Short mmCIF file of C-alpha atoms in Angstrom, two decimals:
data_model
loop_
_atom_site.label_atom_id
_atom_site.label_comp_id
_atom_site.label_asym_id
_atom_site.label_seq_id
_atom_site.Cartn_x
_atom_site.Cartn_y
_atom_site.Cartn_z
CA MET A 133 0.16 -0.08 0.02
CA GLY A 134 2.90 2.26 -0.33
CA ILE A 135 3.50 2.59 3.33
CA PRO A 136 7.37 3.16 3.92
CA ASN A 137 9.16 0.61 6.15
CA MET A 138 8.92 2.02 9.65
CA THR A 139 9.94 0.78 13.15
CA HIS A 140 7.21 2.30 14.85
CA PRO A 141 3.77 2.91 12.99
CA THR A 142 2.14 6.46 13.22
CA GLN A 143 -1.61 7.13 13.61
CA SER A 144 -1.75 7.46 9.82
CA HIS A 145 -0.53 4.10 9.41
CA ILE A 146 -2.78 2.53 11.89
CA ALA A 147 -5.61 4.23 9.81
CA VAL A 148 -4.43 2.32 6.76
CA VAL A 149 -4.58 -0.99 8.80
CA LYS A 150 -8.16 -0.18 9.82
CA ASP A 151 -9.26 0.53 6.10
CA TYR A 152 -7.82 -2.82 5.08
CA LEU A 153 -9.62 -4.52 7.95
CA LEU A 154 -12.91 -3.11 6.87
CA ALA A 155 -12.39 -4.07 3.28
CA LEU A 156 -11.58 -7.54 4.29
CA GLN A 157 -14.49 -7.84 6.33
CA ALA A 158 -16.86 -6.46 3.52
CA ASP A 159 -15.18 -8.83 0.90
CA ILE A 160 -15.74 -12.11 2.94
CA CYS A 161 -19.23 -11.20 3.83
CA THR A 162 -20.02 -10.63 0.17
CA GLN A 163 -18.45 -14.02 -0.87
CA LEU A 164 -20.07 -15.99 1.91
CA SER A 165 -23.60 -14.45 1.19
CA ALA A 166 -23.06 -15.34 -2.49
CA GLU A 167 -22.02 -18.98 -1.57
CA ASP A 168 -25.19 -19.21 0.86
CA GLY A 169 -27.58 -17.97 -1.95
CA GLN A 170 -30.41 -17.38 0.30
CA ALA A 171 -29.45 -15.43 3.46
CA HIS A 172 -27.57 -12.13 3.96
CA PHE A 173 -25.51 -10.61 6.59
CA VAL A 174 -27.21 -8.32 9.23
CA GLU A 175 -25.01 -5.48 10.51
CA ASP A 176 -24.83 -4.37 14.00
CA ILE A 177 -22.81 -1.09 14.74
CA TRP A 178 -21.91 -0.87 18.54
CA GLU A 179 -19.73 1.31 20.71
CA ARG A 180 -17.64 0.09 23.68
CA PRO A 181 -18.01 2.35 26.95
CA GLY A 182 -14.33 2.26 27.53
CA GLY A 183 -13.62 3.34 24.18
CA GLY A 184 -13.72 2.33 20.49
CA GLY A 185 -16.38 -0.09 19.29
CA GLY A 186 -16.97 -2.16 16.04
CA GLN A 187 -19.29 -3.60 13.63
CA THR A 188 -20.65 -7.38 13.80
CA ARG A 189 -22.36 -8.84 10.74
CA VAL A 190 -24.00 -12.07 11.19
CA LEU A 191 -25.78 -14.42 8.73
CA ALA A 192 -28.26 -16.81 10.32
CA ASN A 193 -30.35 -19.62 9.13
CA GLY A 194 -28.99 -19.63 5.60
CA ALA A 195 -29.17 -22.49 2.83
CA VAL A 196 -25.39 -23.50 3.47
CA PHE A 197 -24.63 -21.69 6.79
CA GLU A 198 -26.28 -22.07 9.89
CA GLN A 199 -24.47 -19.19 11.57
CA ALA A 200 -21.69 -17.00 10.05
CA GLY A 201 -20.22 -14.23 12.12
CA VAL A 202 -17.43 -11.56 10.69
CA ASN A 203 -16.77 -8.95 13.20
CA PHE A 204 -14.66 -5.98 12.86
CA SER A 205 -13.60 -4.37 16.25
CA GLN A 206 -11.21 -1.20 17.28
CA VAL A 207 -11.06 -0.75 21.02
CA PHE A 208 -8.99 1.63 23.15
CA GLY A 209 -8.19 1.79 26.73
CA THR A 210 -5.78 2.94 29.56
CA THR A 211 -5.34 -0.37 31.11
CA LEU A 212 -4.75 -3.66 29.73
CA PRO A 213 -6.53 -6.94 30.94
CA PRO A 214 -4.75 -9.50 32.66
CA SER A 215 -4.94 -11.83 29.70
CA ALA A 216 -2.52 -9.33 27.84
CA THR A 217 -0.19 -8.35 30.85
CA ALA A 218 0.29 -11.92 32.16
CA ALA A 219 2.73 -12.96 29.63
CA ARG A 220 4.16 -9.32 29.08
CA PRO A 221 4.51 -7.47 32.17
CA GLU A 222 6.37 -4.60 30.44
CA LEU A 223 2.78 -3.68 29.10
CA THR A 224 1.39 -2.65 32.37
CA GLY A 225 0.44 0.91 32.66
CA ARG A 226 0.19 1.68 29.00
CA ARG A 227 -2.47 2.93 26.77
CA PHE A 228 -3.51 0.44 24.24
CA GLN A 229 -5.36 0.17 20.88
CA ALA A 230 -6.40 -3.10 19.40
CA MET A 231 -8.28 -3.87 16.12
CA GLY A 232 -9.00 -6.82 13.92
CA VAL A 233 -11.41 -8.96 12.04
CA SER A 234 -12.47 -12.15 13.60
CA LEU A 235 -14.70 -14.69 12.02
CA VAL A 236 -16.37 -18.15 12.69
CA ILE A 237 -18.48 -19.89 10.10
CA HIS A 238 -20.70 -22.91 11.16
CA PRO A 239 -22.28 -24.77 8.22
CA HIS A 240 -25.46 -26.90 8.30
CA ASN A 241 -24.19 -29.69 6.36
CA PRO A 242 -21.72 -31.89 8.59
CA PHE A 243 -19.59 -32.56 5.66
CA VAL A 244 -18.70 -28.77 5.32
CA PRO A 245 -16.21 -27.98 8.02
CA THR A 246 -16.54 -25.17 10.49
CA SER A 247 -13.89 -22.55 9.93
CA HIS A 248 -12.34 -19.59 11.81
CA ALA A 249 -10.05 -16.75 10.75
CA ASN A 250 -8.57 -13.74 12.65
CA VAL A 251 -6.07 -10.99 11.62
CA ARG A 252 -5.50 -8.04 14.32
CA PHE A 253 -3.14 -5.43 15.11
CA PHE A 254 -2.11 -4.10 18.55
CA ILE A 255 -0.39 -1.16 19.79
CA ALA A 256 0.59 -0.25 23.42
CA GLU A 257 1.91 3.31 23.95
CA HIS A 258 3.78 5.17 26.83
CA PRO A 259 4.27 8.99 27.10
CA THR A 260 8.17 8.58 27.49
CA GLU A 261 8.84 5.16 25.90
CA ALA A 262 8.81 3.61 22.48
CA PRO A 263 5.47 2.09 21.62
CA VAL A 264 4.98 -1.77 21.60
CA TRP A 265 3.19 -3.25 18.59
CA TRP A 266 2.64 -6.21 16.62
CA PHE A 267 0.36 -8.10 14.09
CA GLY A 268 -1.25 -11.60 14.66
CA GLY A 269 -3.62 -13.87 12.95
CA GLY A 270 -4.25 -17.02 11.10
CA PHE A 271 -6.97 -19.59 10.02
CA ASP A 272 -7.92 -22.79 11.04
CA LEU A 273 -10.35 -25.68 9.81
CA THR A 274 -12.54 -27.94 11.77
CA PRO A 275 -13.88 -30.84 9.90
CA TYR A 276 -16.58 -33.30 11.20
CA TYR A 277 -16.04 -35.80 8.62
CA GLY A 278 -12.47 -35.78 6.95
CA PHE A 279 -11.53 -35.47 3.52
CA GLU A 280 -7.84 -35.66 2.63
CA GLU A 281 -8.16 -33.50 -0.46
CA ASP A 282 -9.88 -30.76 1.42
CA CYS A 283 -7.07 -30.92 4.10
CA VAL A 284 -4.47 -30.84 1.47
CA SER A 285 -5.92 -27.92 -0.50
CA TRP A 286 -6.57 -25.80 2.65
CA HIS A 287 -2.81 -26.17 3.77
CA GLN A 288 -1.60 -25.62 0.16
CA THR A 289 -3.50 -22.19 0.30
CA ALA A 290 -1.99 -21.50 3.49
CA LYS A 291 1.54 -22.16 2.18
CA VAL A 292 0.94 -19.93 -0.78
CA ALA A 293 -0.15 -17.04 1.87
CA CYS A 294 3.24 -17.58 3.60
CA ASP A 295 5.93 -18.33 0.66
CA PRO A 296 6.56 -14.54 -0.22
CA PHE A 297 7.94 -14.02 3.39
CA GLY A 298 10.36 -16.75 3.74
CA ALA A 299 10.85 -20.52 3.35
CA GLU A 300 10.15 -21.54 6.89
CA VAL A 301 7.08 -19.14 7.73
CA TYR A 302 4.43 -21.93 6.56
CA ALA A 303 6.08 -24.54 8.49
CA ASN A 304 6.56 -22.32 11.50
CA TYR A 305 3.10 -20.97 11.58
CA LYS A 306 1.47 -24.26 10.82
CA ARG A 307 3.40 -25.74 13.85
CA TRP A 308 2.27 -22.87 15.87
CA CYS A 309 -1.54 -23.36 14.72
CA ASP A 310 -1.46 -27.25 15.69
CA ASP A 311 0.15 -26.21 19.16
CA TYR A 312 -2.37 -23.42 19.92
CA PHE A 313 -5.57 -24.87 18.73
CA PHE A 314 -5.38 -28.06 21.16
CA LEU A 315 -7.72 -29.11 23.88
CA LYS A 316 -5.42 -29.95 26.64
CA HIS A 317 -8.14 -31.35 28.91
CA ARG A 318 -9.25 -33.55 25.84
CA ASN A 319 -5.63 -34.24 24.56
CA GLU A 320 -6.82 -33.59 20.99
CA PRO A 321 -6.53 -30.79 18.31
CA ARG A 322 -9.68 -28.88 17.61
CA GLY A 323 -9.27 -29.50 13.91
CA ILE A 324 -6.72 -30.06 11.16
CA GLY A 325 -4.80 -26.60 11.63
CA GLY A 326 -3.75 -24.07 9.37
CA LEU A 327 -1.89 -20.93 10.47
CA PHE A 328 -1.28 -19.16 13.57
CA PHE A 329 1.12 -16.27 14.45
CA ASP A 330 1.27 -13.59 16.87
CA ASP A 331 3.64 -10.68 18.26
CA LEU A 332 4.84 -10.16 14.50
CA ASN A 333 6.79 -7.00 14.13
CA GLU A 334 10.09 -8.48 12.84
CA GLY A 335 11.16 -6.78 9.52
CA GLY A 336 9.37 -3.52 10.36
CA PHE A 337 5.68 -2.28 9.82
CA GLU A 338 5.30 -2.53 6.16
CA GLN A 339 6.68 -6.30 6.03
CA SER A 340 4.54 -7.36 9.03
CA PHE A 341 1.45 -5.67 7.65
CA ALA A 342 2.03 -7.18 4.24
CA LEU A 343 1.97 -10.59 5.83
CA MET A 344 -0.95 -10.19 7.95
CA GLN A 345 -2.88 -8.96 4.72
CA SER A 346 -1.73 -12.11 2.81
CA VAL A 347 -2.98 -14.49 5.51
CA GLY A 348 -6.36 -12.32 5.60
CA ASP A 349 -6.64 -12.22 1.75
CA HIS A 350 -6.04 -16.08 1.44
CA TYR A 351 -8.63 -17.39 4.06
CA ILE A 352 -11.65 -17.29 1.70
CA GLN A 353 -9.68 -18.57 -1.05
CA ALA A 354 -8.71 -21.52 1.14
CA TYR A 355 -12.60 -21.99 2.48
CA ARG A 356 -14.93 -21.21 -0.54
CA PRO A 357 -13.78 -24.13 -2.70
CA ILE A 358 -14.39 -26.52 0.16
CA VAL A 359 -17.79 -25.29 0.87
CA GLN A 360 -18.66 -25.42 -2.91
CA LYS A 361 -17.53 -28.96 -3.10
CA ARG A 362 -19.31 -30.36 0.01
CA LYS A 363 -22.51 -28.40 0.57
CA GLN A 364 -24.85 -30.46 -1.46
CA LEU A 365 -23.65 -33.55 -0.32
CA PRO A 366 -26.78 -35.56 1.44
CA PHE A 367 -26.30 -36.38 5.10
CA THR A 368 -28.29 -38.35 7.67
CA GLU A 369 -29.74 -37.27 10.98
CA ALA A 370 -27.01 -39.53 12.60
CA GLN A 371 -24.20 -37.30 10.83
CA ARG A 372 -25.99 -34.21 11.86
CA ASP A 373 -25.95 -35.40 15.55
CA PHE A 374 -22.27 -36.29 15.33
CA GLN A 375 -21.72 -32.69 14.05
CA LEU A 376 -23.61 -31.18 16.93
CA TYR A 377 -21.48 -33.39 19.31
CA ARG A 378 -18.40 -32.29 17.93
CA ARG A 379 -19.29 -28.77 17.94
CA GLY A 380 -19.00 -28.96 21.87
CA ARG A 381 -15.26 -29.16 21.41
CA TYR A 382 -15.31 -26.11 19.61
CA VAL A 383 -17.31 -24.28 22.52
CA GLU A 384 -14.82 -25.68 25.08
CA PHE A 385 -11.83 -24.29 23.45
CA ASN A 386 -13.09 -20.94 22.60
CA LEU A 387 -14.30 -20.54 26.30
CA VAL A 388 -11.43 -22.07 28.06
CA TYR A 389 -8.39 -21.26 26.01
CA ASP A 390 -8.95 -18.82 23.27
CA ARG A 391 -6.98 -15.52 23.75
CA GLY A 392 -9.31 -13.51 21.81
CA THR A 393 -12.39 -14.54 23.78
CA LEU A 394 -10.50 -13.99 27.00
CA PHE A 395 -9.08 -10.52 25.90
CA GLY A 396 -12.51 -9.29 24.62
CA LEU A 397 -14.23 -10.35 27.92
CA GLN A 398 -11.65 -9.08 30.43
CA SER A 399 -11.25 -5.91 28.35
CA GLY A 400 -14.98 -5.01 28.70
CA GLY A 401 -15.73 -5.79 25.06
CA ARG A 402 -19.19 -6.37 23.60
CA THR A 403 -20.30 -10.00 24.79
CA GLU A 404 -22.68 -10.58 21.86
CA SER A 405 -20.00 -9.86 19.27
CA ILE A 406 -17.26 -11.83 21.31
CA LEU A 407 -19.53 -14.84 21.65
CA MET A 408 -20.87 -15.00 17.94
CA SER A 409 -18.22 -17.63 17.68
CA LEU A 410 -20.37 -20.00 19.29
CA PRO A 411 -22.57 -22.45 17.44
CA PRO A 412 -26.43 -22.11 17.52
CA LEU A 413 -26.85 -25.62 18.34
CA VAL A 414 -24.62 -28.12 20.18
CA LYS A 415 -24.74 -31.31 22.10
CA TRP A 416 -22.82 -32.98 24.99
CA ARG A 417 -22.75 -36.51 25.86
CA TYR A 418 -21.27 -38.45 28.76
CA ASP A 419 -18.29 -40.57 27.66
CA TRP A 420 -19.42 -41.08 24.05
CA GLN A 421 -17.16 -43.12 21.74
CA PRO A 422 -17.63 -43.69 18.12
CA ALA A 423 -18.05 -47.07 16.50
CA PRO A 424 -14.75 -48.74 15.50
CA HIS A 425 -13.64 -48.28 11.95
CA SER A 426 -16.57 -45.82 11.32
CA ALA A 427 -16.27 -42.37 9.51
CA GLU A 428 -16.70 -40.95 12.81
CA ALA A 429 -13.79 -42.98 14.48
CA ARG A 430 -11.72 -41.96 11.27
CA LEU A 431 -12.11 -38.38 12.42
CA TYR A 432 -10.02 -39.19 15.46
CA THR A 433 -7.46 -41.63 14.19
CA ASP A 434 -6.82 -40.13 10.84
CA PHE A 435 -7.58 -36.31 10.95
CA LEU A 436 -7.38 -34.92 14.48
CA LYS A 437 -3.66 -35.31 14.68
CA PRO A 438 -1.09 -32.92 13.60
CA ARG A 439 -0.15 -34.21 10.07
CA ASP A 440 2.19 -32.97 7.27
CA TRP A 441 -0.42 -32.48 4.94
CA LEU A 442 1.83 -31.35 2.04
CA GLY A 443 4.61 -33.73 2.56
CA LEU A 444 7.04 -31.21 3.77
CA ALA A 445 9.76 -32.84 6.00
CA SER A 446 10.09 -29.58 7.71
CA CYS A 447 6.60 -29.67 8.99
#
């Protein structure tokens, strides 16, 4: 976007990040609406009492998507919540600004995976010290019934997003994603991974911003072809029931581990927008186990494990 490479971004550079995030939100909503073909996003503009606000867009009860939420937020504050300062005590006492686009898509059809993406920018400022800033983000896929070709195409697009920024970027961010989206109390991954990165400021503002944009731009390129391929597949009530059961894992992760959820709630963010990631229908069962050698069992044995989907030894 023609921004000079700077160590510390100014307000004009932050404004460019905001413009990009709003355009990204609009593009993803347009593409998802077109893919659904029936329902449209409803926009809810909100203000945060402590400073800032955002716009939440939600599509509900569509032909393809049971619920799709795409949220932009930009929040300000004088005190960071514990989820931010626990690992970085040097941020204590700084004013902060955080902005990003976060989305979660829950389809009707159990053969269409749930997907998540997030890209964000954070800066903490001090009157007498240099600002602390970084970019973060990523995207990940949570299938209910596994298709290896979908997993491969998802990771191929993730690698394409990373390749201009270094030979090891995809491998590093894939590994980070596998480690992050892991339910420790279940000892299982949330899905088949993708990309995750945080605290990115290496190489200066322009380079870091470009990488974040590439990840944001490639999300819909990775997800929409999978939706197109699977959305018309017939399914049974038993398969739908398994989807609802597996959605419980999604809820568990978002409420117990997800940094964005914790940061939003602890910083006084808008609860409705933060929790739009949760599916509208979900089931839990006591000590349920899939039938041996079933498609449901194969999700656990063949897909819910860190795998080198692209045949790259470095992964």
